[in-house]
Amino acid sequence: MSTTQRYKTVLLFGAPGVGKGTQGKILGCIPGFFHLSTGDMFRALDKDSEMGRLFLSFSTKGELVPDDVTVELWRRYTAELVEKGAYSPEADLLLLDGIPRSETQAELMDEHIDVLRIIHLDCDDMDEMVARLRLRAEREKRADDTKEDVIRRRLSIYRAETQPVLAHYAADKRSAIDALGTPAEVQRRILDVLAPLQRDRFGNALD
Ligand code: AMP
């Protein structure tokens, strides 16, 4: 894809456990939005493949997969979704959940994505986030969030490597959204921002 055809993108941004996946999945059900989570992309890999093993070697420690591997996998995965017709860049706003997660990833992705808005899900209640991660780990049988030390590592990497990524994008593109409340309440806050953006950029997807 050339620079003039970069995917029109919204970043779902925020700490592990803040609700990006929950919100992204709901939004992804609305015509005109396409939700892509890199955590889901990695978890769908064959665990016995080279890439699957590499992923587990990092994720089980709460660490990030190296930037170049991650961005290249994301690039190929997205191109396949376009080829298969699952995601249509002409009709859908791409909702990225879990990427970019470092300054290097943000730089590498500038070539591929046109970031229209950053939805920053904000929650400074650390205990609430750890509790959410624990609950999800039990429900989804996720190896990375069952151990307290791995959860803490994920949160500390978020603060050190991911949070600074916000500054990569212009301040007027960022929307801070209070992530506390029911999924429906948080969804309404996000839609207050994204519904007009999606309408202005893509019109009615059912037309
Ligand atoms: P998540 O479900 O988004 O919390 O991601 C689960 C795990 O997948 C992370 O802890 C990382 O090991 C890996 N991962 C997901 N997205 C990325 C990314 N953008 N960069 C590096 N590693 C990632």
PDB file of N, CA, C and O and ligand atoms in Angstrom, residues 16 20 37-40 42-43 55 58-59 62-67 70 97-101 105 136 142 144 154, ligand 1:
ATOM      1  N   PRO A  16      -3.220  -2.657  29.662  1.00  0.00           N
ATOM      2  CA  PRO A  16      -3.838  -3.982  29.666  1.00  0.00           C
ATOM      3  C   PRO A  16      -4.955  -4.010  30.711  1.00  0.00           C
ATOM      4  O   PRO A  16      -4.779  -3.498  31.818  1.00  0.00           O
ATOM      5  N   LYS A  20     -10.002  -2.386  26.147  1.00  0.00           N
ATOM      6  CA  LYS A  20      -9.859  -2.154  24.704  1.00  0.00           C
ATOM      7  C   LYS A  20     -10.524  -3.275  23.893  1.00  0.00           C
ATOM      8  O   LYS A  20     -11.213  -3.022  22.919  1.00  0.00           O
ATOM      9  N   SER A  37      -7.307  -6.842  16.699  1.00  0.00           N
ATOM     10  CA  SER A  37      -6.502  -6.898  17.922  1.00  0.00           C
ATOM     11  C   SER A  37      -5.241  -7.717  17.655  1.00  0.00           C
ATOM     12  O   SER A  37      -5.327  -8.863  17.190  1.00  0.00           O
ATOM     13  N   THR A  38      -4.079  -7.140  17.961  1.00  0.00           N
ATOM     14  CA  THR A  38      -2.846  -7.902  17.707  1.00  0.00           C
ATOM     15  C   THR A  38      -2.673  -9.019  18.744  1.00  0.00           C
ATOM     16  O   THR A  38      -2.045 -10.033  18.451  1.00  0.00           O
ATOM     17  N   GLY A  39      -3.249  -8.846  19.946  1.00  0.00           N
ATOM     18  CA  GLY A  39      -3.217  -9.948  20.915  1.00  0.00           C
ATOM     19  C   GLY A  39      -3.966 -11.153  20.351  1.00  0.00           C
ATOM     20  O   GLY A  39      -3.475 -12.291  20.395  1.00  0.00           O
ATOM     21  N   ASP A  40      -5.158 -10.901  19.776  1.00  0.00           N
ATOM     22  CA  ASP A  40      -5.943 -11.987  19.159  1.00  0.00           C
ATOM     23  C   ASP A  40      -5.178 -12.583  17.972  1.00  0.00           C
ATOM     24  O   ASP A  40      -5.199 -13.798  17.765  1.00  0.00           O
ATOM     25  N   PHE A  42      -1.973 -12.790  17.548  1.00  0.00           N
ATOM     26  CA  PHE A  42      -0.900 -13.665  18.061  1.00  0.00           C
ATOM     27  C   PHE A  42      -1.469 -14.957  18.651  1.00  0.00           C
ATOM     28  O   PHE A  42      -0.928 -16.035  18.426  1.00  0.00           O
ATOM     29  N   ARG A  43      -2.568 -14.833  19.416  1.00  0.00           N
ATOM     30  CA  ARG A  43      -3.127 -16.034  20.063  1.00  0.00           C
ATOM     31  C   ARG A  43      -3.683 -17.027  19.045  1.00  0.00           C
ATOM     32  O   ARG A  43      -3.796 -18.208  19.341  1.00  0.00           O
ATOM     33  N   PHE A  55       6.028 -16.048  20.039  1.00  0.00           N
ATOM     34  CA  PHE A  55       5.007 -15.277  20.761  1.00  0.00           C
ATOM     35  C   PHE A  55       4.918 -15.740  22.218  1.00  0.00           C
ATOM     36  O   PHE A  55       4.995 -14.925  23.142  1.00  0.00           O
ATOM     37  N   PHE A  58       7.557 -14.710  24.747  1.00  0.00           N
ATOM     38  CA  PHE A  58       7.470 -13.343  25.297  1.00  0.00           C
ATOM     39  C   PHE A  58       6.215 -13.158  26.142  1.00  0.00           C
ATOM     40  O   PHE A  58       6.276 -12.630  27.247  1.00  0.00           O
ATOM     41  N   SER A  59       5.070 -13.602  25.605  1.00  0.00           N
ATOM     42  CA  SER A  59       3.795 -13.273  26.273  1.00  0.00           C
ATOM     43  C   SER A  59       3.683 -13.934  27.646  1.00  0.00           C
ATOM     44  O   SER A  59       3.104 -13.351  28.558  1.00  0.00           O
ATOM     45  N   GLY A  62       4.980 -11.735  30.103  1.00  0.00           N
ATOM     46  CA  GLY A  62       4.355 -10.402  30.144  1.00  0.00           C
ATOM     47  C   GLY A  62       5.114  -9.410  29.289  1.00  0.00           C
ATOM     48  O   GLY A  62       4.954  -8.193  29.447  1.00  0.00           O
ATOM     49  N   GLU A  63       5.948  -9.923  28.369  1.00  0.00           N
ATOM     50  CA  GLU A  63       6.774  -9.009  27.560  1.00  0.00           C
ATOM     51  C   GLU A  63       6.263  -8.860  26.137  1.00  0.00           C
ATOM     52  O   GLU A  63       5.480  -9.680  25.664  1.00  0.00           O
ATOM     53  N   LEU A  64       6.755  -7.821  25.473  1.00  0.00           N
ATOM     54  CA  LEU A  64       6.324  -7.551  24.102  1.00  0.00           C
ATOM     55  C   LEU A  64       7.146  -8.360  23.105  1.00  0.00           C
ATOM     56  O   LEU A  64       8.358  -8.530  23.275  1.00  0.00           O
ATOM     57  N   VAL A  65       6.487  -8.815  22.055  1.00  0.00           N
ATOM     58  CA  VAL A  65       7.175  -9.469  20.941  1.00  0.00           C
ATOM     59  C   VAL A  65       7.999  -8.365  20.247  1.00  0.00           C
ATOM     60  O   VAL A  65       7.551  -7.207  20.195  1.00  0.00           O
ATOM     61  N   PRO A  66       9.200  -8.693  19.716  1.00  0.00           N
ATOM     62  CA  PRO A  66      10.024  -7.634  19.109  1.00  0.00           C
ATOM     63  C   PRO A  66       9.276  -6.843  18.020  1.00  0.00           C
ATOM     64  O   PRO A  66       8.440  -7.392  17.296  1.00  0.00           O
ATOM     65  N   ASP A  67       9.614  -5.558  17.942  1.00  0.00           N
ATOM     66  CA  ASP A  67       8.878  -4.622  17.088  1.00  0.00           C
ATOM     67  C   ASP A  67       8.825  -5.021  15.609  1.00  0.00           C
ATOM     68  O   ASP A  67       7.763  -4.987  14.994  1.00  0.00           O
ATOM     69  N   THR A  70       6.629  -8.012  14.950  1.00  0.00           N
ATOM     70  CA  THR A  70       5.215  -7.694  15.206  1.00  0.00           C
ATOM     71  C   THR A  70       4.614  -6.889  14.065  1.00  0.00           C
ATOM     72  O   THR A  70       3.542  -7.221  13.548  1.00  0.00           O
ATOM     73  N   ASP A  97      -6.303  -2.360  17.980  1.00  0.00           N
ATOM     74  CA  ASP A  97      -6.323  -2.614  19.426  1.00  0.00           C
ATOM     75  C   ASP A  97      -5.043  -3.376  19.774  1.00  0.00           C
ATOM     76  O   ASP A  97      -4.838  -4.491  19.321  1.00  0.00           O
ATOM     77  N   GLY A  98      -4.146  -2.709  20.492  1.00  0.00           N
ATOM     78  CA  GLY A  98      -2.914  -3.401  20.917  1.00  0.00           C
ATOM     79  C   GLY A  98      -1.697  -3.085  20.079  1.00  0.00           C
ATOM     80  O   GLY A  98      -0.632  -3.653  20.314  1.00  0.00           O
ATOM     81  N   ILE A  99      -1.824  -2.196  19.139  1.00  0.00           N
ATOM     82  CA  ILE A  99      -0.686  -1.807  18.294  1.00  0.00           C
ATOM     83  C   ILE A  99      -0.922  -0.375  17.813  1.00  0.00           C
ATOM     84  O   ILE A  99      -2.085  -0.055  17.530  1.00  0.00           O
ATOM     85  N   PRO A 100       0.061   0.507  17.737  1.00  0.00           N
ATOM     86  CA  PRO A 100       1.457   0.320  18.135  1.00  0.00           C
ATOM     87  C   PRO A 100       1.622   0.366  19.658  1.00  0.00           C
ATOM     88  O   PRO A 100       0.891   1.050  20.362  1.00  0.00           O
ATOM     89  N   ARG A 101       2.630  -0.381  20.122  1.00  0.00           N
ATOM     90  CA  ARG A 101       2.867  -0.483  21.561  1.00  0.00           C
ATOM     91  C   ARG A 101       4.244   0.031  21.944  1.00  0.00           C
ATOM     92  O   ARG A 101       4.661  -0.115  23.090  1.00  0.00           O
ATOM     93  N   GLN A 105       7.381   0.893  16.887  1.00  0.00           N
ATOM     94  CA  GLN A 105       6.215   0.384  16.141  1.00  0.00           C
ATOM     95  C   GLN A 105       5.433   1.540  15.527  1.00  0.00           C
ATOM     96  O   GLN A 105       4.993   1.465  14.376  1.00  0.00           O
ATOM     97  N   ARG A 136     -10.531 -11.938  33.577  1.00  0.00           N
ATOM     98  CA  ARG A 136     -10.466 -12.336  32.173  1.00  0.00           C
ATOM     99  C   ARG A 136      -9.604 -13.581  31.994  1.00  0.00           C
ATOM    100  O   ARG A 136      -9.928 -14.461  31.213  1.00  0.00           O
ATOM    101  N   ARG A 142      -6.276 -17.550  29.844  1.00  0.00           N
ATOM    102  CA  ARG A 142      -5.077 -16.916  29.310  1.00  0.00           C
ATOM    103  C   ARG A 142      -3.918 -17.120  30.253  1.00  0.00           C
ATOM    104  O   ARG A 142      -3.994 -16.789  31.432  1.00  0.00           O
ATOM    105  N   ASP A 144      -1.079 -15.557  30.300  1.00  0.00           N
ATOM    106  CA  ASP A 144      -0.275 -14.400  30.694  1.00  0.00           C
ATOM    107  C   ASP A 144      -0.839 -13.625  31.883  1.00  0.00           C
ATOM    108  O   ASP A 144      -0.097 -12.934  32.564  1.00  0.00           O
ATOM    109  N   ARG A 154       3.408  -6.647  32.801  1.00  0.00           N
ATOM    110  CA  ARG A 154       2.678  -6.087  31.662  1.00  0.00           C
ATOM    111  C   ARG A 154       2.335  -4.619  31.911  1.00  0.00           C
ATOM    112  O   ARG A 154       2.478  -3.777  31.027  1.00  0.00           O
TER     113      ARG A 154
HETATM  114  P1  AMP B   1      -2.902  -8.259  24.468  1.00  0.00           P
HETATM  115  O1  AMP B   1      -4.001  -9.268  24.324  1.00  0.00           O
HETATM  116  O2  AMP B   1      -3.086  -7.071  23.570  1.00  0.00           O
HETATM  117  O3  AMP B   1      -2.653  -7.852  25.870  1.00  0.00           O
HETATM  118  O4  AMP B   1      -1.566  -8.978  23.956  1.00  0.00           O
HETATM  119  C1  AMP B   1      -1.098 -10.170  24.524  1.00  0.00           C
HETATM  120  C2  AMP B   1       0.385 -10.320  24.259  1.00  0.00           C
HETATM  121  O5  AMP B   1       0.609 -10.337  22.843  1.00  0.00           O
HETATM  122  C3  AMP B   1       1.250  -9.185  24.767  1.00  0.00           C
HETATM  123  O6  AMP B   1       1.601  -9.304  26.124  1.00  0.00           O
HETATM  124  C4  AMP B   1       2.465  -9.316  23.871  1.00  0.00           C
HETATM  125  O7  AMP B   1       3.301 -10.395  24.270  1.00  0.00           O
HETATM  126  C5  AMP B   1       1.833  -9.689  22.528  1.00  0.00           C
HETATM  127  N1  AMP B   1       1.515  -8.472  21.739  1.00  0.00           N
HETATM  128  C6  AMP B   1       0.290  -8.041  21.337  1.00  0.00           C
HETATM  129  N2  AMP B   1       0.385  -6.914  20.621  1.00  0.00           N
HETATM  130  C7  AMP B   1       1.701  -6.606  20.573  1.00  0.00           C
HETATM  131  C8  AMP B   1       2.447  -5.542  20.011  1.00  0.00           C
HETATM  132  N3  AMP B   1       1.872  -4.552  19.328  1.00  0.00           N
HETATM  133  N4  AMP B   1       3.790  -5.570  20.165  1.00  0.00           N
HETATM  134  C9  AMP B   1       4.412  -6.552  20.813  1.00  0.00           C
HETATM  135  N5  AMP B   1       3.775  -7.575  21.408  1.00  0.00           N
HETATM  136  C10 AMP B   1       2.421  -7.613  21.286  1.00  0.00           C
END
